[in-house]
Amino acid sequence: MDTLFRKRPVRYPLIILSLLTVVSIVTIVMLYPIVGAIYGVVMIIILSIAFKAEKDTYEQTEKHIELLSYRLKEVGEEALLQMPIGVILINDHYEVEWANPFMRKVMQADTLVGKSLVDISEELNGFVKHDDFNEMTITIRDRQYQTRYKRNEKLLYFFDITEQVEIEELYYDDRTVVGILFIDNYDDLTENMDDQHRSQTNALVTSIINKWSNVNDIFIKRTNTDRFIAIMNESILQKLEKKKFAILDEIREETAQQSLPLTLSIGIGAGSPSLVELGELAQSSLDLVLGRGGDQVAIKQPDGKVKFYGGKTNPVEKRTRVRARVISHALRDLIQDSDQVFVMGHKMPDMDAIGASIGVRKMASMNNINGYVVIDFDNIDNSITRLMKVVKEKSDLYDKFLTPEQALERMTDKSLLVIVDTHKPSMTIDDRLLERTEKVVVIDHHRRGEEFVNKPMLVYMEPYASSTAELVTELLEYQPKNDKLTMLEATALLAGIIVDTKSFTLRTGARTFEAASYLRINGADTVLVQNMLKEDMDTYIARSKIIETADMYHDTIAIAHGEGTKVYNSVLIAQTADILLSMQGISASFVIAHRADGRIGISARSLGDINVQLVMEELGGGGHLTNAACQLEADTIDETIQRLKVAIDHVIEGSSK
């Protein structure tokens, strides 16, 4: 029994039972000797059988465990050495100490011991040295491996997921994409054509689009005279993106040969498994493209990300007086349904923003509603300061100017907020006002960007207009005539037009002169405009010093910058870009300088050969084809110049394809 106890110490229950049995036998023998003897014999036999059964069970279990341990060891070695999973053990110097046969086969080497991880993969070497990652997909010899790193053990596992990645790519490449194609100004051009010319134009456009769809394996269906539906997949879309949507240039060039200035706008919805959502994304993208002037492609994802292609040409004017009248009447109804009207432009407002604000405030007055202009008096340039001085001296209009804090105090849920000369909340004087009311109207002449005011009640965006002041002037013509424009109000609007057109030399159409004529009839003073726009000697000298720094890039692009970390106002930067553009041999100009808000600003101008809007959008800004700007979070001017050059290269490369 002692031997059995030493072999298997887990026999405590049987030992205790044996002790109890001995005690009971002794007790019974003392009381009843014969019965006790018989009982003792029986219990000894039972205990012997129990001990033997327990010993046999233990020996069988021990044999099974030994066999199982041996099999597990064999399987472990087999798995480590034969399974298609790579295993590498490295040392502190990131050199291979041991690798299983699978990894030797992957690397096609007899041994990997002693080799650096760089020899296997530079990507792998960086992954192991990066403390933040323990799992990563790495490419080794054109195959994909899900790599896991046990840092404490310095052990790497490699799982071949090449087929899985290929299946995922196939799935993503095969996802449906919906596009809507719109022929810009098709109805306007064909309206006065006879049936034969209209039919020829229709056949030409249809032929070009059908040829493009057949070459790229796209299903195309015409739904209207100027609208098509396109169905494709992600892989086809990627090919079109690589070609920068050459169909835009093809339509423009081939129709131009027939003296038909037709362009194509495309809105695309991608990235969603829902056909309904794809259709909505495509329509939203098309609306965005048309808001930016057409002749472009917008690709929108469900997460709101948008990519743009095209937009190389200046948009053709498409707005009509009918649309201006309809918008004016709609705005009149919104004004009359409000208790107050607040008008706000962009940060550091220029003459266009202030002039348009004064014009919209006048609309409120024409409808017998109190109107106010929101302005930050601490952030205005000299020309606006001079305007405000004249306003304060010569009229009671000055009382209608409020700071953002005053506007917030007065604004109610029934108040109407009108945003002018911008459509980006981040660029408004104070975006808290946008959160204060749900009644918001946007009036702007810039091409629409990704950032936009949330759910405005009315949008009047015309990138074909010279200025927001021009748009507001047209709207004023259809408002009630019970309160006529004053001389100062008309002068402020005219100043906005003059500033944005550079005295009627850029982006000036017939409607611009009509608006200017209307303002002159209402008393606009051109001499007062010139006085307000005068500059002092210090500004002239500062601008000249910036011009001295100008360097040429790509032969005809001038890039100039301010001094070190000196802060310049945005108006001076813009004026410097305008002057550079007027010099011989310069087709585009970019001026870079530090701003008061801590960021670095870039003002861009072009004669149309290069689309500065696309360049600025690459850096997070926007604007027009010939007039754009952006603000960057950058440390130095030199860093900004390098980023600007990269953006210019991208746009030029895209335009040349």
XYZ file of C-alpha atoms in Angstrom:
657
model
C 0.000 0.000 0.000
C 2.929 2.287 0.776
C 4.267 1.697 -2.746
C 0.906 2.491 -4.265
C 0.659 5.661 -2.177
C 4.044 6.869 -3.401
C 3.164 6.146 -7.048
C -0.141 7.947 -6.891
C -0.674 10.429 -4.081
C -4.266 11.073 -5.190
C -5.504 8.002 -3.178
C -6.654 9.892 -0.099
C -10.339 8.855 -0.412
C -9.460 5.111 -0.464
C -6.971 5.450 2.406
C -9.504 7.290 4.542
C -12.106 4.642 3.652
C -9.607 1.894 4.627
C -8.934 3.519 7.995
C -12.641 3.841 8.696
C -13.121 0.185 7.699
C -10.368 -0.977 10.081
C -11.940 1.000 12.928
C -15.365 -0.484 12.181
C -13.959 -4.052 11.962
C -12.166 -3.709 15.318
C -15.287 -2.323 16.920
C -17.527 -5.114 15.575
C -15.002 -7.864 16.490
C -14.916 -6.562 20.041
C -18.692 -6.720 20.301
C -19.444 -9.663 17.992
C -16.266 -11.676 17.243
C -17.733 -14.068 14.607
C -19.711 -11.411 12.738
C -16.742 -9.045 12.968
C -14.426 -11.655 11.454
C -16.771 -12.327 8.509
C -17.305 -8.551 8.020
C -13.552 -7.938 8.132
C -12.843 -10.565 5.452
C -15.539 -9.175 3.145
C -14.335 -5.567 3.543
C -10.710 -6.543 2.921
C -11.739 -8.271 -0.326
C -13.777 -5.218 -1.392
C -10.929 -2.816 -0.569
C -8.448 -4.991 -2.474
C -10.671 -4.991 -5.538
C -11.105 -1.192 -5.266
C -7.367 -0.607 -4.943
C -6.646 -2.850 -7.940
C -9.338 -1.169 -10.082
C -8.012 2.243 -9.192
C -4.441 1.146 -10.003
C -5.497 -0.256 -13.393
C -7.402 2.960 -14.216
C -4.391 5.093 -13.315
C -2.024 2.965 -15.423
C -4.369 3.133 -18.420
C -4.746 6.917 -18.036
C -0.987 7.321 -17.737
C -0.417 5.278 -20.907
C -3.059 7.343 -22.749
C -1.458 10.623 -21.633
C 1.977 9.415 -22.656
C 0.642 8.384 -26.057
C -1.252 11.655 -26.451
C 1.811 13.708 -25.430
C 3.896 11.866 -27.964
C 1.312 12.426 -30.695
C 0.976 16.127 -29.780
C 4.719 16.531 -29.896
C 4.826 14.845 -33.286
C 1.954 17.024 -34.573
C 3.593 20.181 -33.161
C 6.842 19.414 -34.919
C 4.946 18.558 -38.094
C 2.972 21.820 -37.902
C 6.063 23.890 -37.198
C 8.060 22.352 -39.998
C 5.523 21.344 -42.635
C 2.394 23.536 -42.386
C 2.150 26.469 -44.875
C 2.740 29.057 -42.155
C 6.002 30.954 -41.981
C 7.865 31.220 -38.686
C 10.999 33.277 -38.065
C 12.892 33.777 -34.814
C 15.075 36.909 -34.691
C 17.691 38.300 -32.319
C 18.203 41.766 -30.850
C 20.030 42.884 -34.001
C 17.017 41.991 -36.181
C 18.841 39.058 -37.724
C 17.284 35.633 -38.353
C 18.230 33.025 -35.751
C 15.916 30.309 -37.051
C 13.322 29.922 -39.832
C 11.011 27.035 -40.618
C 11.129 25.270 -44.025
C 8.101 27.229 -45.301
C 9.942 30.565 -45.018
C 13.062 29.087 -46.598
C 10.865 27.982 -49.486
C 9.267 31.422 -49.737
C 12.691 33.070 -49.926
C 14.066 30.293 -52.150
C 17.105 29.890 -49.901
C 18.751 26.933 -48.188
C 19.070 28.915 -44.996
C 18.002 32.285 -43.640
C 20.052 32.151 -40.459
C 22.198 35.234 -40.061
C 20.332 37.276 -42.640
C 18.955 40.690 -41.759
C 15.215 41.383 -41.993
C 16.052 43.991 -44.629
C 17.174 41.128 -46.897
C 13.718 39.608 -46.586
C 11.713 42.817 -46.862
C 12.387 46.485 -46.071
C 8.702 46.735 -45.224
C 9.125 43.904 -42.696
C 12.159 45.573 -41.149
C 10.230 48.808 -40.628
C 7.242 46.921 -39.218
C 9.312 45.092 -36.577
C 11.085 48.281 -35.490
C 7.796 50.185 -35.195
C 6.550 49.787 -31.628
C 2.939 50.671 -32.435
C 2.203 47.674 -34.685
C 2.067 43.956 -33.930
C 0.163 42.914 -37.051
C 0.506 44.051 -40.641
C 0.083 42.891 -44.233
C 3.457 42.699 -45.980
C 4.438 41.886 -49.556
C 7.236 39.348 -50.026
C 8.119 38.227 -53.546
C 4.821 39.437 -55.014
C 2.720 37.612 -52.434
C 0.754 39.047 -49.529
C 1.400 37.847 -45.971
C -0.521 38.691 -42.828
C 2.398 39.095 -40.434
C 2.138 38.890 -36.648
C 4.981 39.778 -34.327
C 5.394 38.454 -30.779
C 7.702 41.139 -29.398
C 8.612 39.419 -26.131
C 9.595 36.204 -27.905
C 10.934 38.038 -31.026
C 8.890 35.619 -33.081
C 7.288 36.349 -36.462
C 4.401 34.432 -38.032
C 3.538 34.706 -41.743
C 0.130 33.698 -43.127
C -0.180 33.694 -46.904
C -3.364 35.685 -47.732
C -2.629 36.324 -51.403
C -5.753 34.531 -52.623
C -7.893 36.279 -50.000
C -6.549 39.683 -51.088
C -7.174 38.839 -54.735
C -10.765 37.857 -53.951
C -11.268 41.094 -51.999
C -9.821 43.119 -54.870
C -12.055 41.291 -57.300
C -15.059 42.082 -55.112
C -14.175 45.774 -54.848
C -13.331 46.024 -58.553
C -16.693 44.518 -59.451
C -18.815 46.855 -57.323
C -21.395 48.839 -59.251
C -20.841 52.512 -60.047
C -23.573 54.860 -61.280
C -22.874 57.980 -63.305
C -25.026 60.793 -64.671
C -23.756 62.641 -67.750
C -25.088 66.099 -68.486
C -24.429 68.135 -71.643
C -23.831 71.685 -70.437
C -25.825 74.464 -72.155
C -27.232 71.975 -74.703
C -30.751 73.449 -74.640
C -29.448 77.017 -74.904
C -27.364 76.206 -77.972
C -29.971 74.137 -79.793
C -32.937 76.355 -78.923
C -32.635 78.494 -82.049
C -31.331 75.777 -84.383
C -33.385 74.395 -87.217
C -34.302 70.697 -87.131
C -31.418 69.634 -89.351
C -28.699 71.352 -87.305
C -30.269 70.175 -84.052
C -30.299 66.604 -85.355
C -26.657 66.854 -86.456
C -25.625 68.223 -83.078
C -27.555 65.500 -81.306
C -25.943 62.816 -83.495
C -22.448 64.233 -82.899
C -22.794 64.257 -79.097
C -24.430 60.824 -79.031
C -21.715 59.376 -81.280
C -18.879 60.667 -79.082
C -20.471 59.406 -75.853
C -21.417 56.000 -77.316
C -17.904 55.519 -78.690
C -16.443 56.356 -75.293
C -18.804 53.945 -73.532
C -18.059 51.092 -75.952
C -14.292 51.506 -75.643
C -14.508 51.491 -71.830
C -17.194 48.776 -71.533
C -19.754 51.119 -69.967
C -23.517 50.699 -70.288
C -24.979 54.046 -71.353
C -28.614 55.058 -71.690
C -29.928 58.424 -72.817
C -32.743 59.638 -70.580
C -33.187 63.150 -71.971
C -31.851 65.367 -74.731
C -28.997 66.495 -72.489
C -28.744 63.673 -69.940
C -27.362 60.106 -69.906
C -27.191 57.361 -67.282
C -23.960 55.327 -67.131
C -23.457 51.991 -65.355
C -19.959 50.619 -64.801
C -17.846 48.992 -62.084
C -14.996 50.176 -59.880
C -12.231 48.775 -62.117
C -13.579 50.721 -65.103
C -13.847 53.836 -62.960
C -10.200 53.483 -61.942
C -9.160 53.317 -65.612
C -11.166 56.451 -66.355
C -9.496 58.220 -63.445
C -6.044 57.285 -64.729
C -6.987 58.887 -68.058
C -8.302 61.965 -66.189
C -11.670 61.441 -67.914
C -10.442 62.249 -71.417
C -14.081 62.332 -72.583
C -14.290 65.898 -71.225
C -11.573 67.125 -73.585
C -12.940 65.058 -76.460
C -16.438 66.542 -76.198
C -15.106 70.063 -75.849
C -12.642 69.827 -78.750
C -14.835 67.975 -81.248
C -17.859 70.199 -80.690
C -15.645 73.294 -80.870
C -14.654 72.247 -84.390
C -18.338 72.535 -85.277
C -18.514 75.967 -83.586
C -20.567 74.461 -80.757
C -19.171 75.361 -77.317
C -20.575 72.234 -75.648
C -19.020 70.752 -72.516
C -19.794 67.673 -70.450
C -20.469 67.407 -66.717
C -20.421 64.023 -64.972
C -21.598 63.121 -61.489
C -20.592 59.679 -60.201
C -21.735 57.716 -57.163
C -19.410 54.959 -55.928
C -18.521 52.914 -52.870
C -21.980 51.748 -51.802
C -23.735 48.370 -52.260
C -27.106 50.154 -52.464
C -28.218 51.138 -55.965
C -30.547 53.764 -54.490
C -27.689 55.379 -52.595
C -25.457 55.222 -55.676
C -28.107 57.083 -57.667
C -28.415 59.731 -54.953
C -24.639 60.124 -54.773
C -24.443 60.490 -58.559
C -27.116 63.200 -58.591
C -25.471 64.981 -55.657
C -22.127 64.852 -57.484
C -23.695 66.289 -60.634
C -25.262 69.130 -58.627
C -21.833 69.820 -57.161
C -20.220 69.873 -60.620
C -22.849 72.220 -62.033
C -22.394 74.467 -59.011
C -18.686 74.655 -59.865
C -19.338 75.710 -63.447
C -19.574 72.390 -65.287
C -17.035 70.755 -67.640
C -15.898 68.574 -64.726
C -16.316 65.188 -63.070
C -17.146 64.687 -59.395
C -16.908 61.253 -57.757
C -18.674 61.013 -54.420
C -18.352 58.267 -51.781
C -20.874 57.505 -48.988
C -18.479 59.008 -46.417
C -18.759 62.366 -48.179
C -15.331 62.333 -49.811
C -15.322 63.881 -53.283
C -12.730 63.735 -56.066
C -12.758 66.201 -58.950
C -11.405 65.929 -62.472
C -11.448 68.466 -65.290
C -12.524 72.056 -64.792
C -9.746 73.279 -67.083
C -11.818 75.887 -68.901
C -13.617 79.023 -67.877
C -17.336 78.309 -67.556
C -19.629 79.711 -70.206
C -22.239 82.083 -68.839
C -25.520 80.215 -68.532
C -27.556 82.173 -66.022
C -30.599 84.039 -67.268
C -32.669 86.965 -66.044
C -35.519 84.524 -65.540
C -33.469 82.647 -62.940
C -32.428 85.923 -61.284
C -36.086 86.972 -61.031
C -37.149 83.589 -59.625
C -34.365 83.655 -57.010
C -35.179 87.262 -56.116
C -38.849 86.444 -55.553
C -37.966 83.370 -53.487
C -35.592 85.459 -51.372
C -38.291 88.124 -50.962
C -40.694 85.490 -49.590
C -38.070 84.231 -47.114
C -37.329 87.783 -45.973
C -41.007 88.582 -45.454
C -41.401 85.375 -43.443
C -38.598 86.401 -41.041
C -38.483 88.778 -38.105
C -34.918 89.960 -38.894
C -32.290 89.453 -41.595
C -28.589 89.072 -40.813
C -25.984 89.139 -43.588
C -22.474 87.747 -43.169
C -19.516 87.415 -45.532
C -16.158 85.718 -45.175
C -13.342 86.419 -42.738
C -11.300 89.539 -43.567
C -14.071 90.724 -45.914
C -13.196 92.512 -49.136
C -15.260 95.091 -51.011
C -17.256 92.380 -52.769
C -18.326 90.756 -49.491
C -19.176 94.080 -47.809
C -20.909 95.506 -50.900
C -23.008 92.350 -51.319
C -23.853 92.388 -47.594
C -25.045 95.988 -47.822
C -27.117 95.069 -50.883
C -28.845 92.144 -49.151
C -29.518 94.300 -46.092
C -31.170 96.764 -48.475
C -33.451 93.968 -49.734
C -34.647 93.445 -46.158
C -35.352 97.169 -45.869
C -37.273 97.117 -49.173
C -39.517 94.444 -47.623
C -39.960 96.400 -44.362
C -37.851 93.946 -42.343
C -34.928 94.973 -40.134
C -31.640 93.930 -41.713
C -28.111 93.906 -40.261
C -24.602 93.339 -41.607
C -22.349 91.195 -39.407
C -18.734 92.382 -39.386
C -15.648 91.887 -37.245
C -14.274 95.420 -36.938
C -10.929 94.076 -35.663
C -10.290 92.163 -38.892
C -10.865 94.505 -41.832
C -8.406 96.040 -44.283
C -7.810 99.709 -45.042
C -10.284 99.955 -47.920
C -13.117 98.603 -45.748
C -12.042 100.913 -42.932
C -12.322 103.882 -45.297
C -15.746 102.695 -46.458
C -16.969 102.359 -42.876
C -15.672 105.854 -42.086
C -17.689 107.305 -44.995
C -20.767 105.287 -43.963
C -20.472 106.537 -40.389
C -20.168 110.182 -41.456
C -22.839 110.367 -44.150
C -25.741 108.084 -43.195
C -27.473 106.111 -40.462
C -26.451 102.895 -42.222
C -23.605 102.494 -39.735
C -26.107 101.512 -37.025
C -27.005 98.458 -39.113
C -23.524 96.954 -38.677
C -23.209 94.473 -35.792
C -20.404 92.439 -34.291
C -20.901 88.636 -34.218
C -21.634 88.795 -30.475
C -24.326 91.443 -30.976
C -25.854 89.425 -33.793
C -25.960 86.294 -31.628
C -27.813 88.211 -28.917
C -30.428 89.576 -31.324
C -30.934 86.498 -33.502
C -34.058 84.381 -32.968
C -35.350 81.140 -34.438
C -37.356 83.155 -36.988
C -34.346 85.181 -38.143
C -32.920 84.728 -41.644
C -29.155 84.453 -42.124
C -27.743 85.225 -45.589
C -24.164 84.123 -46.364
C -22.502 86.088 -49.182
C -19.266 85.663 -51.156
C -18.530 82.272 -49.605
C -20.280 78.948 -49.073
C -17.859 77.375 -46.620
C -18.865 77.567 -42.923
C -15.224 77.614 -41.835
C -14.622 80.782 -43.858
C -17.554 82.797 -42.503
C -16.941 85.587 -39.999
C -18.498 83.509 -37.196
C -19.919 80.029 -37.835
C -21.830 80.151 -34.529
C -24.493 82.169 -36.348
C -25.065 79.200 -38.676
C -25.883 77.030 -35.672
C -28.265 79.640 -34.252
C -30.884 79.456 -37.028
C -32.120 76.921 -39.557
C -33.121 79.619 -42.057
C -29.973 80.092 -44.153
C -29.483 81.446 -47.691
C -26.229 81.264 -49.683
C -25.338 83.769 -52.428
C -21.910 83.248 -53.965
C -20.008 83.474 -57.238
C -17.254 80.983 -56.417
C -17.126 77.441 -57.708
C -18.631 75.096 -55.205
C -16.232 73.130 -53.007
C -16.653 70.030 -50.850
C -17.355 72.035 -47.688
C -20.791 73.605 -47.836
C -23.387 75.188 -45.560
C -25.618 72.481 -44.098
C -29.149 72.352 -45.562
C -29.602 75.954 -46.792
C -33.161 76.980 -47.680
C -32.030 78.792 -50.844
C -28.801 78.694 -52.833
C -27.863 81.166 -55.560
C -24.408 80.182 -56.776
C -23.299 81.447 -60.168
C -19.595 80.887 -60.930
C -20.159 82.691 -64.239
C -20.721 86.005 -62.435
C -17.886 88.471 -61.919
C -18.720 89.034 -58.267
C -21.305 88.459 -55.581
C -22.065 92.187 -55.758
C -23.149 91.685 -59.372
C -25.525 88.879 -58.365
C -27.003 90.926 -55.516
C -27.450 93.928 -57.827
C -29.524 91.792 -60.218
C -31.639 90.511 -57.330
C -32.260 94.071 -56.138
C -33.866 94.940 -59.491
C -36.787 92.582 -58.742
C -37.434 93.689 -55.158
C -40.227 96.138 -54.106
C -39.417 99.727 -55.092
C -40.678 101.407 -51.933
C -37.126 102.013 -50.674
C -34.615 102.995 -53.349
C -30.869 102.458 -53.213
C -28.919 105.311 -51.671
C -25.724 106.671 -53.173
C -23.559 104.933 -50.566
C -25.278 101.568 -51.010
C -24.944 101.735 -54.791
C -21.304 102.839 -54.455
C -20.461 99.929 -52.125
C -21.936 97.444 -54.616
C -20.075 99.043 -57.526
C -16.827 98.952 -55.522
C -17.322 95.207 -55.033
C -17.695 94.686 -58.786
C -14.688 96.892 -59.607
C -12.422 95.106 -57.104
C -13.334 91.590 -58.254
C -13.082 92.423 -61.965
C -9.884 94.463 -61.569
C -11.666 97.505 -62.988
C -13.664 95.455 -65.529
C -10.641 93.662 -67.023
C -11.149 90.091 -65.686
C -14.232 87.826 -65.599
C -16.347 90.603 -67.055
C -19.472 89.774 -69.094
C -22.331 91.748 -70.557
C -24.317 91.260 -67.354
C -21.477 92.860 -65.381
C -21.801 96.105 -67.326
C -25.585 95.965 -67.012
C -25.283 95.691 -63.231
C -22.761 98.550 -63.153
C -25.092 100.647 -65.303
C -27.979 100.022 -62.905
C -25.832 101.110 -59.963
C -24.682 104.268 -61.757
C -28.300 105.141 -62.484
C -28.954 104.817 -58.735
C -26.177 107.257 -57.865
C -23.012 105.140 -57.483
C -20.019 107.476 -57.235
C -16.950 106.209 -59.134
C -14.718 108.897 -57.633
C -15.678 107.776 -54.125
C -14.871 104.203 -55.155
C -11.366 105.247 -56.220
C -10.845 107.143 -52.961
C -11.866 104.108 -50.917
C -9.546 101.859 -52.914
C -6.502 104.110 -52.584
C -3.488 102.636 -50.845
C -0.843 104.165 -48.628
C 2.886 104.356 -49.307
C 3.775 101.591 -46.809
C 1.465 99.134 -48.572
C 3.006 100.006 -51.942
C 6.529 99.447 -50.603
C 5.587 96.166 -48.895
C 4.073 94.907 -52.142
C 7.175 95.891 -54.098
C 9.397 93.953 -51.699
C 7.293 90.827 -52.221
C 7.533 91.244 -56.005
C 11.344 91.356 -55.686
C 11.306 87.774 -54.357
C 9.495 86.378 -57.414
C 11.002 83.262 -59.010
C 9.840 81.656 -62.233
C 8.597 78.060 -62.263
C 7.793 76.177 -65.456
C 9.010 79.277 -67.346
C 5.785 81.317 -67.051
C 4.628 80.809 -63.434
C 5.763 83.412 -60.903
C 6.056 82.421 -57.224
C 6.717 85.236 -54.730
C 6.681 85.324 -50.937
C 6.706 87.629 -47.949
C 9.631 88.279 -45.606
C 10.306 85.506 -43.077
C 7.546 85.301 -40.502
C 6.210 88.808 -41.146
C 2.405 88.905 -41.180
C 0.601 90.333 -44.238
C -3.096 90.940 -44.778
C -4.858 88.905 -47.450
C -5.751 91.940 -49.564
C -2.097 92.942 -49.986
C -1.209 89.370 -50.970
C -4.018 89.304 -53.547
C -3.035 92.695 -54.975
C 0.564 91.527 -55.353
C -0.587 88.445 -57.261
C -2.646 90.685 -59.566
C 0.328 92.939 -60.307
C 2.621 89.980 -61.041
C 0.058 88.632 -63.484
C 0.100 91.926 -65.389
C 3.805 91.564 -66.141
C 5.089 90.291 -69.456
C 5.838 86.580 -69.747
C 3.791 85.566 -66.666
C 0.728 83.374 -67.211
C 0.082 82.579 -63.538
C 1.201 84.055 -60.236
C 1.294 82.745 -56.672
C 2.065 84.902 -53.637
C 2.799 83.281 -50.257
C 2.896 85.000 -46.868
C 2.142 84.497 -43.184
C -1.345 85.455 -41.995
C -2.521 86.947 -38.721
C -4.293 83.683 -37.784
C -0.993 81.789 -37.692
C -1.469 80.033 -41.011
C 0.290 80.674 -44.307
C -1.840 82.078 -47.121
C -1.454 81.678 -50.872
C -3.139 83.987 -53.369
C -3.242 82.668 -56.945
C -4.003 84.371 -60.243
C -4.001 83.113 -63.828
C -4.749 84.237 -67.361
C -6.495 80.908 -67.972
C -3.584 78.798 -69.243
C -3.372 77.055 -65.873
C -6.367 76.451 -63.626
C -5.304 77.959 -60.307
C -8.540 76.751 -58.709
C -7.393 73.144 -59.138
C -3.959 74.022 -57.734
C -5.500 75.628 -54.656
C -7.929 72.726 -54.190
C -4.937 70.387 -54.046
C -3.859 72.397 -50.995
C -7.315 72.628 -49.412
C -8.462 75.953 -50.890
C -10.564 76.916 -53.891
C -11.849 79.745 -56.050
C -12.053 80.293 -59.800
C -10.029 79.116 -62.767
C -8.227 82.484 -62.830
C -8.577 83.607 -59.209
C -8.127 81.353 -56.176
C -6.565 81.133 -52.725
C -5.884 78.824 -49.786
C -4.607 78.832 -46.214
C -2.188 76.189 -44.999
C -1.040 74.831 -41.666
C 2.693 74.980 -42.396
C 5.816 75.915 -40.436
C 7.808 77.819 -43.035
C 7.487 79.647 -46.334
C 9.977 77.219 -47.932
C 7.849 74.224 -46.962
C 4.789 75.934 -48.458
C 6.633 76.678 -51.706
C 7.572 73.002 -52.076
C 3.983 71.894 -51.477
C 2.767 74.489 -53.968
C 5.190 73.262 -56.642
C 3.993 69.677 -56.162
C 0.366 70.836 -56.580
C 1.264 72.811 -59.719
C 3.005 69.755 -61.168
C -0.051 67.565 -60.499
C -2.378 70.007 -62.268
C -0.041 70.520 -65.230
C 0.483 66.758 -65.615
C -3.281 66.209 -65.438
C -3.904 68.908 -68.061
C -1.363 67.428 -70.454
C -2.964 63.984 -70.466
